[in-house]
Amino acid sequence: MTYHLPVILTSNDFAVLETMSQQWTEPFAGAADILRRKLSAATVMFPADIPSDIVTLNSRVRFGIGTMQVDERVLVRGPAEEIYGMTMLLTSPRGLALIGAAVGQTVAAVRRDGSVEQLHVEAVPYQPEQKRASAPIQFVPRHELAKPKWVASPYGGTDDPGPSAA
């Protein structure tokens, strides 16, 4: 099954899974056992350090289902974020199997009826952690923050309304 494969989770994803494992109701039979095994096998990393080929929450993942079709979905946490045909819930058998998997891995998803299907991770076209990590940070000197920058008005003067506006 999935458990001997490397599982890499962000600290946030680990916390979400840990919270799920402590809930009394299981989303499907055997989910609590899968969660416990996944959490015990996980390597936890800061979001900025996670490799770009790892499936995390809110990642778009392309995966093959057995020898059948290839599907692409965004892995979301709960029903409030679900968009039919575009997303996959973390609490689904496939979502739980895919989180923490890497491109090239084949993971087993235990279906609600007890049967097992093999999911092969083809690609992670979008991962939010990499988007944040690659966003440039712009530093503004403190003295620049204190100076108001008035824009000239086409009617003359500036757009500063002055004390009469108070």
mmCIF file with all atom_site columns, C-alpha atoms in Angstrom:
data_model
loop_
_atom_site.group_PDB
_atom_site.id
_atom_site.type_symbol
_atom_site.label_atom_id
_atom_site.label_alt_id
_atom_site.label_comp_id
_atom_site.label_asym_id
_atom_site.label_entity_id
_atom_site.label_seq_id
_atom_site.pdbx_PDB_ins_code
_atom_site.Cartn_x
_atom_site.Cartn_y
_atom_site.Cartn_z
_atom_site.occupancy
_atom_site.B_iso_or_equiv
_atom_site.pdbx_formal_charge
_atom_site.auth_seq_id
_atom_site.auth_comp_id
_atom_site.auth_asym_id
_atom_site.auth_atom_id
_atom_site.pdbx_PDB_model_num
ATOM 1   C CA . MET A 1 1   ? 0.000   0.000  0.000   1.00 0.00 ? 1   MET A CA 1
ATOM 2   C CA . THR A 1 2   ? 0.952   3.664  0.250   1.00 0.00 ? 2   THR A CA 1
ATOM 3   C CA . TYR A 1 3   ? 2.560   3.544  3.648   1.00 0.00 ? 3   TYR A CA 1
ATOM 4   C CA . HIS A 1 4   ? 6.032   2.361  2.752   1.00 0.00 ? 4   HIS A CA 1
ATOM 5   C CA . LEU A 1 5   ? 6.373   5.132  0.159   1.00 0.00 ? 5   LEU A CA 1
ATOM 6   C CA . PRO A 1 6   ? 7.810   8.485  1.193   1.00 0.00 ? 6   PRO A CA 1
ATOM 7   C CA . VAL A 1 7   ? 5.116   10.848 2.434   1.00 0.00 ? 7   VAL A CA 1
ATOM 8   C CA . ILE A 1 8   ? 6.072   14.522 2.570   1.00 0.00 ? 8   ILE A CA 1
ATOM 9   C CA . LEU A 1 9   ? 3.670   16.977 4.167   1.00 0.00 ? 9   LEU A CA 1
ATOM 10  C CA . THR A 1 10  ? 3.742   20.681 4.859   1.00 0.00 ? 10  THR A CA 1
ATOM 11  C CA . SER A 1 11  ? 3.358   21.607 8.511   1.00 0.00 ? 11  SER A CA 1
ATOM 12  C CA . ASN A 1 12  ? -0.132  22.911 7.703   1.00 0.00 ? 12  ASN A CA 1
ATOM 13  C CA . ASP A 1 13  ? -1.172  19.712 5.888   1.00 0.00 ? 13  ASP A CA 1
ATOM 14  C CA . PHE A 1 14  ? 0.156   17.631 8.789   1.00 0.00 ? 14  PHE A CA 1
ATOM 15  C CA . ALA A 1 15  ? -1.931  19.671 11.248  1.00 0.00 ? 15  ALA A CA 1
ATOM 16  C CA . VAL A 1 16  ? -5.054  19.248 9.098   1.00 0.00 ? 16  VAL A CA 1
ATOM 17  C CA . LEU A 1 17  ? -4.558  15.479 8.884   1.00 0.00 ? 17  LEU A CA 1
ATOM 18  C CA . GLU A 1 18  ? -3.844  15.238 12.601  1.00 0.00 ? 18  GLU A CA 1
ATOM 19  C CA . THR A 1 19  ? -7.070  17.099 13.365  1.00 0.00 ? 19  THR A CA 1
ATOM 20  C CA . MET A 1 20  ? -8.959  14.770 11.027  1.00 0.00 ? 20  MET A CA 1
ATOM 21  C CA . SER A 1 21  ? -7.497  11.725 12.793  1.00 0.00 ? 21  SER A CA 1
ATOM 22  C CA . GLN A 1 22  ? -8.795  12.957 16.153  1.00 0.00 ? 22  GLN A CA 1
ATOM 23  C CA . GLN A 1 23  ? -12.368 13.399 14.961  1.00 0.00 ? 23  GLN A CA 1
ATOM 24  C CA . TRP A 1 24  ? -14.921 10.801 15.980  1.00 0.00 ? 24  TRP A CA 1
ATOM 25  C CA . THR A 1 25  ? -16.486 10.300 12.567  1.00 0.00 ? 25  THR A CA 1
ATOM 26  C CA . GLU A 1 26  ? -14.623 8.768  9.656   1.00 0.00 ? 26  GLU A CA 1
ATOM 27  C CA . PRO A 1 27  ? -15.356 10.059 6.151   1.00 0.00 ? 27  PRO A CA 1
ATOM 28  C CA . PHE A 1 28  ? -15.204 6.419  4.968   1.00 0.00 ? 28  PHE A CA 1
ATOM 29  C CA . ALA A 1 29  ? -14.475 3.039  6.577   1.00 0.00 ? 29  ALA A CA 1
ATOM 30  C CA . GLY A 1 30  ? -10.773 2.641  7.376   1.00 0.00 ? 30  GLY A CA 1
ATOM 31  C CA . ALA A 1 31  ? -9.938  6.348  6.983   1.00 0.00 ? 31  ALA A CA 1
ATOM 32  C CA . ALA A 1 32  ? -8.704  6.696  10.581  1.00 0.00 ? 32  ALA A CA 1
ATOM 33  C CA . ASP A 1 33  ? -6.221  3.847  10.116  1.00 0.00 ? 33  ASP A CA 1
ATOM 34  C CA . ILE A 1 34  ? -4.982  5.324  6.828   1.00 0.00 ? 34  ILE A CA 1
ATOM 35  C CA . LEU A 1 35  ? -4.551  8.722  8.500   1.00 0.00 ? 35  LEU A CA 1
ATOM 36  C CA . ARG A 1 36  ? -2.587  7.275  11.433  1.00 0.00 ? 36  ARG A CA 1
ATOM 37  C CA . ARG A 1 37  ? -0.246  5.368  9.121   1.00 0.00 ? 37  ARG A CA 1
ATOM 38  C CA . LYS A 1 38  ? 0.248   8.350  6.834   1.00 0.00 ? 38  LYS A CA 1
ATOM 39  C CA . LEU A 1 39  ? 1.002   10.659 9.781   1.00 0.00 ? 39  LEU A CA 1
ATOM 40  C CA . SER A 1 40  ? 3.492   8.200  11.302  1.00 0.00 ? 40  SER A CA 1
ATOM 41  C CA . ALA A 1 41  ? 5.348   7.811  7.989   1.00 0.00 ? 41  ALA A CA 1
ATOM 42  C CA . ALA A 1 42  ? 5.353   11.529 7.123   1.00 0.00 ? 42  ALA A CA 1
ATOM 43  C CA . THR A 1 43  ? 8.318   13.833 6.779   1.00 0.00 ? 43  THR A CA 1
ATOM 44  C CA . VAL A 1 44  ? 7.096   17.308 7.750   1.00 0.00 ? 44  VAL A CA 1
ATOM 45  C CA . MET A 1 45  ? 8.560   20.363 6.047   1.00 0.00 ? 45  MET A CA 1
ATOM 46  C CA . PHE A 1 46  ? 7.978   24.103 6.129   1.00 0.00 ? 46  PHE A CA 1
ATOM 47  C CA . PRO A 1 47  ? 5.774   25.154 3.188   1.00 0.00 ? 47  PRO A CA 1
ATOM 48  C CA . ALA A 1 48  ? 8.578   27.192 1.592   1.00 0.00 ? 48  ALA A CA 1
ATOM 49  C CA . ASP A 1 49  ? 10.890  24.139 1.643   1.00 0.00 ? 49  ASP A CA 1
ATOM 50  C CA . ILE A 1 50  ? 8.510   21.579 0.121   1.00 0.00 ? 50  ILE A CA 1
ATOM 51  C CA . PRO A 1 51  ? 9.607   20.229 -3.294  1.00 0.00 ? 51  PRO A CA 1
ATOM 52  C CA . SER A 1 52  ? 7.450   21.353 -6.224  1.00 0.00 ? 52  SER A CA 1
ATOM 53  C CA . ASP A 1 53  ? 6.530   17.773 -7.193  1.00 0.00 ? 53  ASP A CA 1
ATOM 54  C CA . ILE A 1 54  ? 4.690   16.968 -3.928  1.00 0.00 ? 54  ILE A CA 1
ATOM 55  C CA . VAL A 1 55  ? 0.882   16.962 -3.688  1.00 0.00 ? 55  VAL A CA 1
ATOM 56  C CA . THR A 1 56  ? -0.239  19.438 -1.012  1.00 0.00 ? 56  THR A CA 1
ATOM 57  C CA . LEU A 1 57  ? -3.603  20.953 -0.137  1.00 0.00 ? 57  LEU A CA 1
ATOM 58  C CA . ASN A 1 58  ? -4.831  23.263 -2.918  1.00 0.00 ? 58  ASN A CA 1
ATOM 59  C CA . SER A 1 59  ? -2.397  21.716 -5.417  1.00 0.00 ? 59  SER A CA 1
ATOM 60  C CA . ARG A 1 60  ? -3.599  20.796 -8.876  1.00 0.00 ? 60  ARG A CA 1
ATOM 61  C CA . VAL A 1 61  ? -2.609  17.178 -9.438  1.00 0.00 ? 61  VAL A CA 1
ATOM 62  C CA . ARG A 1 62  ? -2.745  15.066 -12.606 1.00 0.00 ? 62  ARG A CA 1
ATOM 63  C CA . PHE A 1 63  ? -3.072  11.361 -11.886 1.00 0.00 ? 63  PHE A CA 1
ATOM 64  C CA . GLY A 1 64  ? -3.797  8.122  -13.692 1.00 0.00 ? 64  GLY A CA 1
ATOM 65  C CA . ILE A 1 65  ? -6.396  5.746  -12.312 1.00 0.00 ? 65  ILE A CA 1
ATOM 66  C CA . GLY A 1 66  ? -5.185  2.168  -12.775 1.00 0.00 ? 66  GLY A CA 1
ATOM 67  C CA . THR A 1 67  ? -4.758  1.580  -16.490 1.00 0.00 ? 67  THR A CA 1
ATOM 68  C CA . MET A 1 68  ? -7.716  3.815  -17.316 1.00 0.00 ? 68  MET A CA 1
ATOM 69  C CA . GLN A 1 69  ? -8.033  7.546  -17.846 1.00 0.00 ? 69  GLN A CA 1
ATOM 70  C CA . VAL A 1 70  ? -5.944  10.409 -16.538 1.00 0.00 ? 70  VAL A CA 1
ATOM 71  C CA . ASP A 1 71  ? -7.718  12.973 -14.380 1.00 0.00 ? 71  ASP A CA 1
ATOM 72  C CA . GLU A 1 72  ? -6.685  16.376 -13.036 1.00 0.00 ? 72  GLU A CA 1
ATOM 73  C CA . ARG A 1 73  ? -8.155  17.913 -9.898  1.00 0.00 ? 73  ARG A CA 1
ATOM 74  C CA . VAL A 1 74  ? -7.387  20.482 -7.216  1.00 0.00 ? 74  VAL A CA 1
ATOM 75  C CA . LEU A 1 75  ? -7.091  18.872 -3.774  1.00 0.00 ? 75  LEU A CA 1
ATOM 76  C CA . VAL A 1 76  ? -9.279  20.862 -1.352  1.00 0.00 ? 76  VAL A CA 1
ATOM 77  C CA . ARG A 1 77  ? -9.923  20.583 2.356   1.00 0.00 ? 77  ARG A CA 1
ATOM 78  C CA . GLY A 1 78  ? -13.682 20.684 2.670   1.00 0.00 ? 78  GLY A CA 1
ATOM 79  C CA . PRO A 1 79  ? -17.063 20.847 0.936   1.00 0.00 ? 79  PRO A CA 1
ATOM 80  C CA . ALA A 1 80  ? -17.117 24.660 1.083   1.00 0.00 ? 80  ALA A CA 1
ATOM 81  C CA . GLU A 1 81  ? -14.239 24.708 -1.428  1.00 0.00 ? 81  GLU A CA 1
ATOM 82  C CA . GLU A 1 82  ? -15.607 21.940 -3.635  1.00 0.00 ? 82  GLU A CA 1
ATOM 83  C CA . ILE A 1 83  ? -16.430 22.619 -7.281  1.00 0.00 ? 83  ILE A CA 1
ATOM 84  C CA . TYR A 1 84  ? -17.959 19.602 -8.987  1.00 0.00 ? 84  TYR A CA 1
ATOM 85  C CA . GLY A 1 85  ? -15.675 18.160 -11.651 1.00 0.00 ? 85  GLY A CA 1
ATOM 86  C CA . MET A 1 86  ? -12.727 20.418 -10.765 1.00 0.00 ? 86  MET A CA 1
ATOM 87  C CA . THR A 1 87  ? -11.803 19.563 -7.193  1.00 0.00 ? 87  THR A CA 1
ATOM 88  C CA . MET A 1 88  ? -11.257 16.513 -5.027  1.00 0.00 ? 88  MET A CA 1
ATOM 89  C CA . LEU A 1 89  ? -11.954 16.481 -1.299  1.00 0.00 ? 89  LEU A CA 1
ATOM 90  C CA . LEU A 1 90  ? -9.149  15.582 1.081   1.00 0.00 ? 90  LEU A CA 1
ATOM 91  C CA . THR A 1 91  ? -11.648 13.392 2.926   1.00 0.00 ? 91  THR A CA 1
ATOM 92  C CA . SER A 1 92  ? -12.248 11.244 -0.164  1.00 0.00 ? 92  SER A CA 1
ATOM 93  C CA . PRO A 1 93  ? -10.300 7.993  -0.595  1.00 0.00 ? 93  PRO A CA 1
ATOM 94  C CA . ARG A 1 94  ? -8.397  9.435  -3.561  1.00 0.00 ? 94  ARG A CA 1
ATOM 95  C CA . GLY A 1 95  ? -7.651  12.734 -1.828  1.00 0.00 ? 95  GLY A CA 1
ATOM 96  C CA . LEU A 1 96  ? -6.339  11.005 1.268   1.00 0.00 ? 96  LEU A CA 1
ATOM 97  C CA . ALA A 1 97  ? -4.175  8.689  -0.838  1.00 0.00 ? 97  ALA A CA 1
ATOM 98  C CA . LEU A 1 98  ? -2.694  11.502 -2.935  1.00 0.00 ? 98  LEU A CA 1
ATOM 99  C CA . ILE A 1 99  ? -1.758  14.043 -0.260  1.00 0.00 ? 99  ILE A CA 1
ATOM 100 C CA . GLY A 1 100 ? 1.970   13.891 0.431   1.00 0.00 ? 100 GLY A CA 1
ATOM 101 C CA . ALA A 1 101 ? 2.717   11.789 -2.670  1.00 0.00 ? 101 ALA A CA 1
ATOM 102 C CA . ALA A 1 102 ? 5.327   12.781 -5.246  1.00 0.00 ? 102 ALA A CA 1
ATOM 103 C CA . VAL A 1 103 ? 5.277   12.797 -9.035  1.00 0.00 ? 103 VAL A CA 1
ATOM 104 C CA . GLY A 1 104 ? 6.078   9.281  -10.252 1.00 0.00 ? 104 GLY A CA 1
ATOM 105 C CA . GLN A 1 105 ? 4.645   7.512  -7.196  1.00 0.00 ? 105 GLN A CA 1
ATOM 106 C CA . THR A 1 106 ? 1.781   5.057  -7.399  1.00 0.00 ? 106 THR A CA 1
ATOM 107 C CA . VAL A 1 107 ? -0.451  5.092  -4.328  1.00 0.00 ? 107 VAL A CA 1
ATOM 108 C CA . ALA A 1 108 ? -3.334  2.875  -3.300  1.00 0.00 ? 108 ALA A CA 1
ATOM 109 C CA . ALA A 1 109 ? -6.737  4.384  -2.619  1.00 0.00 ? 109 ALA A CA 1
ATOM 110 C CA . VAL A 1 110 ? -9.141  2.258  -0.612  1.00 0.00 ? 110 VAL A CA 1
ATOM 111 C CA . ARG A 1 111 ? -12.597 2.911  -2.033  1.00 0.00 ? 111 ARG A CA 1
ATOM 112 C CA . ARG A 1 112 ? -15.694 3.267  0.083   1.00 0.00 ? 112 ARG A CA 1
ATOM 113 C CA . ASP A 1 113 ? -16.757 -0.268 -0.913  1.00 0.00 ? 113 ASP A CA 1
ATOM 114 C CA . GLY A 1 114 ? -13.422 -1.710 0.302   1.00 0.00 ? 114 GLY A CA 1
ATOM 115 C CA . SER A 1 115 ? -11.854 -2.311 -3.103  1.00 0.00 ? 115 SER A CA 1
ATOM 116 C CA . VAL A 1 116 ? -8.462  -0.791 -3.896  1.00 0.00 ? 116 VAL A CA 1
ATOM 117 C CA . GLU A 1 117 ? -7.520  1.321  -6.893  1.00 0.00 ? 117 GLU A CA 1
ATOM 118 C CA . GLN A 1 118 ? -4.021  2.382  -7.951  1.00 0.00 ? 118 GLN A CA 1
ATOM 119 C CA . LEU A 1 119 ? -3.389  6.086  -8.590  1.00 0.00 ? 119 LEU A CA 1
ATOM 120 C CA . HIS A 1 120 ? -0.232  7.125  -10.424 1.00 0.00 ? 120 HIS A CA 1
ATOM 121 C CA . VAL A 1 121 ? 0.837   10.746 -9.850  1.00 0.00 ? 121 VAL A CA 1
ATOM 122 C CA . GLU A 1 122 ? 1.637   12.122 -13.311 1.00 0.00 ? 122 GLU A CA 1
ATOM 123 C CA . ALA A 1 123 ? 2.283   15.805 -12.509 1.00 0.00 ? 123 ALA A CA 1
ATOM 124 C CA . VAL A 1 124 ? 1.668   18.652 -10.089 1.00 0.00 ? 124 VAL A CA 1
ATOM 125 C CA . PRO A 1 125 ? 1.001   21.552 -12.487 1.00 0.00 ? 125 PRO A CA 1
ATOM 126 C CA . TYR A 1 126 ? 0.300   23.994 -9.648  1.00 0.00 ? 126 TYR A CA 1
ATOM 127 C CA . GLN A 1 127 ? 1.368   23.987 -6.017  1.00 0.00 ? 127 GLN A CA 1
ATOM 128 C CA . PRO A 1 128 ? 0.500   27.019 -3.857  1.00 0.00 ? 128 PRO A CA 1
ATOM 129 C CA . GLU A 1 129 ? 3.644   26.718 -1.712  1.00 0.00 ? 129 GLU A CA 1
ATOM 130 C CA . GLN A 1 130 ? 5.864   27.158 -4.761  1.00 0.00 ? 130 GLN A CA 1
ATOM 131 C CA . LYS A 1 131 ? 3.805   30.123 -5.922  1.00 0.00 ? 131 LYS A CA 1
ATOM 132 C CA . ARG A 1 132 ? 4.365   31.849 -2.569  1.00 0.00 ? 132 ARG A CA 1
ATOM 133 C CA . ALA A 1 133 ? 8.033   30.900 -2.464  1.00 0.00 ? 133 ALA A CA 1
ATOM 134 C CA . SER A 1 134 ? 8.682   32.333 -5.926  1.00 0.00 ? 134 SER A CA 1
ATOM 135 C CA . ALA A 1 135 ? 6.848   35.616 -5.351  1.00 0.00 ? 135 ALA A CA 1
ATOM 136 C CA . PRO A 1 136 ? 9.408   38.395 -5.091  1.00 0.00 ? 136 PRO A CA 1
ATOM 137 C CA . ILE A 1 137 ? 9.513   40.275 -1.832  1.00 0.00 ? 137 ILE A CA 1
ATOM 138 C CA . GLN A 1 138 ? 9.705   44.008 -2.302  1.00 0.00 ? 138 GLN A CA 1
ATOM 139 C CA . PHE A 1 139 ? 11.228  45.986 0.505   1.00 0.00 ? 139 PHE A CA 1
ATOM 140 C CA . VAL A 1 140 ? 10.321  49.629 0.891   1.00 0.00 ? 140 VAL A CA 1
ATOM 141 C CA . PRO A 1 141 ? 12.607  51.753 3.043   1.00 0.00 ? 141 PRO A CA 1
ATOM 142 C CA . ARG A 1 142 ? 10.907  52.964 6.199   1.00 0.00 ? 142 ARG A CA 1
ATOM 143 C CA . HIS A 1 143 ? 11.414  56.617 5.314   1.00 0.00 ? 143 HIS A CA 1
ATOM 144 C CA . GLU A 1 144 ? 9.557   56.036 2.030   1.00 0.00 ? 144 GLU A CA 1
ATOM 145 C CA . LEU A 1 145 ? 6.534   54.678 3.899   1.00 0.00 ? 145 LEU A CA 1
ATOM 146 C CA . ALA A 1 146 ? 6.230   57.859 5.967   1.00 0.00 ? 146 ALA A CA 1
ATOM 147 C CA . LYS A 1 147 ? 6.172   60.236 2.971   1.00 0.00 ? 147 LYS A CA 1
ATOM 148 C CA . PRO A 1 148 ? 2.777   60.697 1.332   1.00 0.00 ? 148 PRO A CA 1
ATOM 149 C CA . LYS A 1 149 ? 3.023   60.708 -2.429  1.00 0.00 ? 149 LYS A CA 1
ATOM 150 C CA . TRP A 1 150 ? 0.486   63.146 -3.775  1.00 0.00 ? 150 TRP A CA 1
ATOM 151 C CA . VAL A 1 151 ? -0.718  62.755 -7.293  1.00 0.00 ? 151 VAL A CA 1
ATOM 152 C CA . ALA A 1 152 ? -1.176  65.863 -9.401  1.00 0.00 ? 152 ALA A CA 1
ATOM 153 C CA . SER A 1 153 ? -4.790  66.609 -10.268 1.00 0.00 ? 153 SER A CA 1
ATOM 154 C CA . PRO A 1 154 ? -5.756  67.390 -13.865 1.00 0.00 ? 154 PRO A CA 1
ATOM 155 C CA . TYR A 1 155 ? -7.501  70.477 -12.415 1.00 0.00 ? 155 TYR A CA 1
ATOM 156 C CA . GLY A 1 156 ? -4.324  71.856 -10.957 1.00 0.00 ? 156 GLY A CA 1
ATOM 157 C CA . GLY A 1 157 ? -2.744  71.355 -7.581  1.00 0.00 ? 157 GLY A CA 1
ATOM 158 C CA . THR A 1 158 ? -2.678  67.947 -5.933  1.00 0.00 ? 158 THR A CA 1
ATOM 159 C CA . ASP A 1 159 ? -5.311  65.459 -4.891  1.00 0.00 ? 159 ASP A CA 1
ATOM 160 C CA . ASP A 1 160 ? -4.709  66.440 -1.245  1.00 0.00 ? 160 ASP A CA 1
ATOM 161 C CA . PRO A 1 161 ? -8.041  67.827 -0.074  1.00 0.00 ? 161 PRO A CA 1
ATOM 162 C CA . GLY A 1 162 ? -6.341  69.915 2.578   1.00 0.00 ? 162 GLY A CA 1
ATOM 163 C CA . PRO A 1 163 ? -7.626  70.894 6.026   1.00 0.00 ? 163 PRO A CA 1
ATOM 164 C CA . SER A 1 164 ? -10.962 72.124 4.713   1.00 0.00 ? 164 SER A CA 1
ATOM 165 C CA . ALA A 1 165 ? -11.997 68.535 3.941   1.00 0.00 ? 165 ALA A CA 1
ATOM 166 C CA . ALA A 1 166 ? -11.952 67.658 7.622   1.00 0.00 ? 166 ALA A CA 1
#
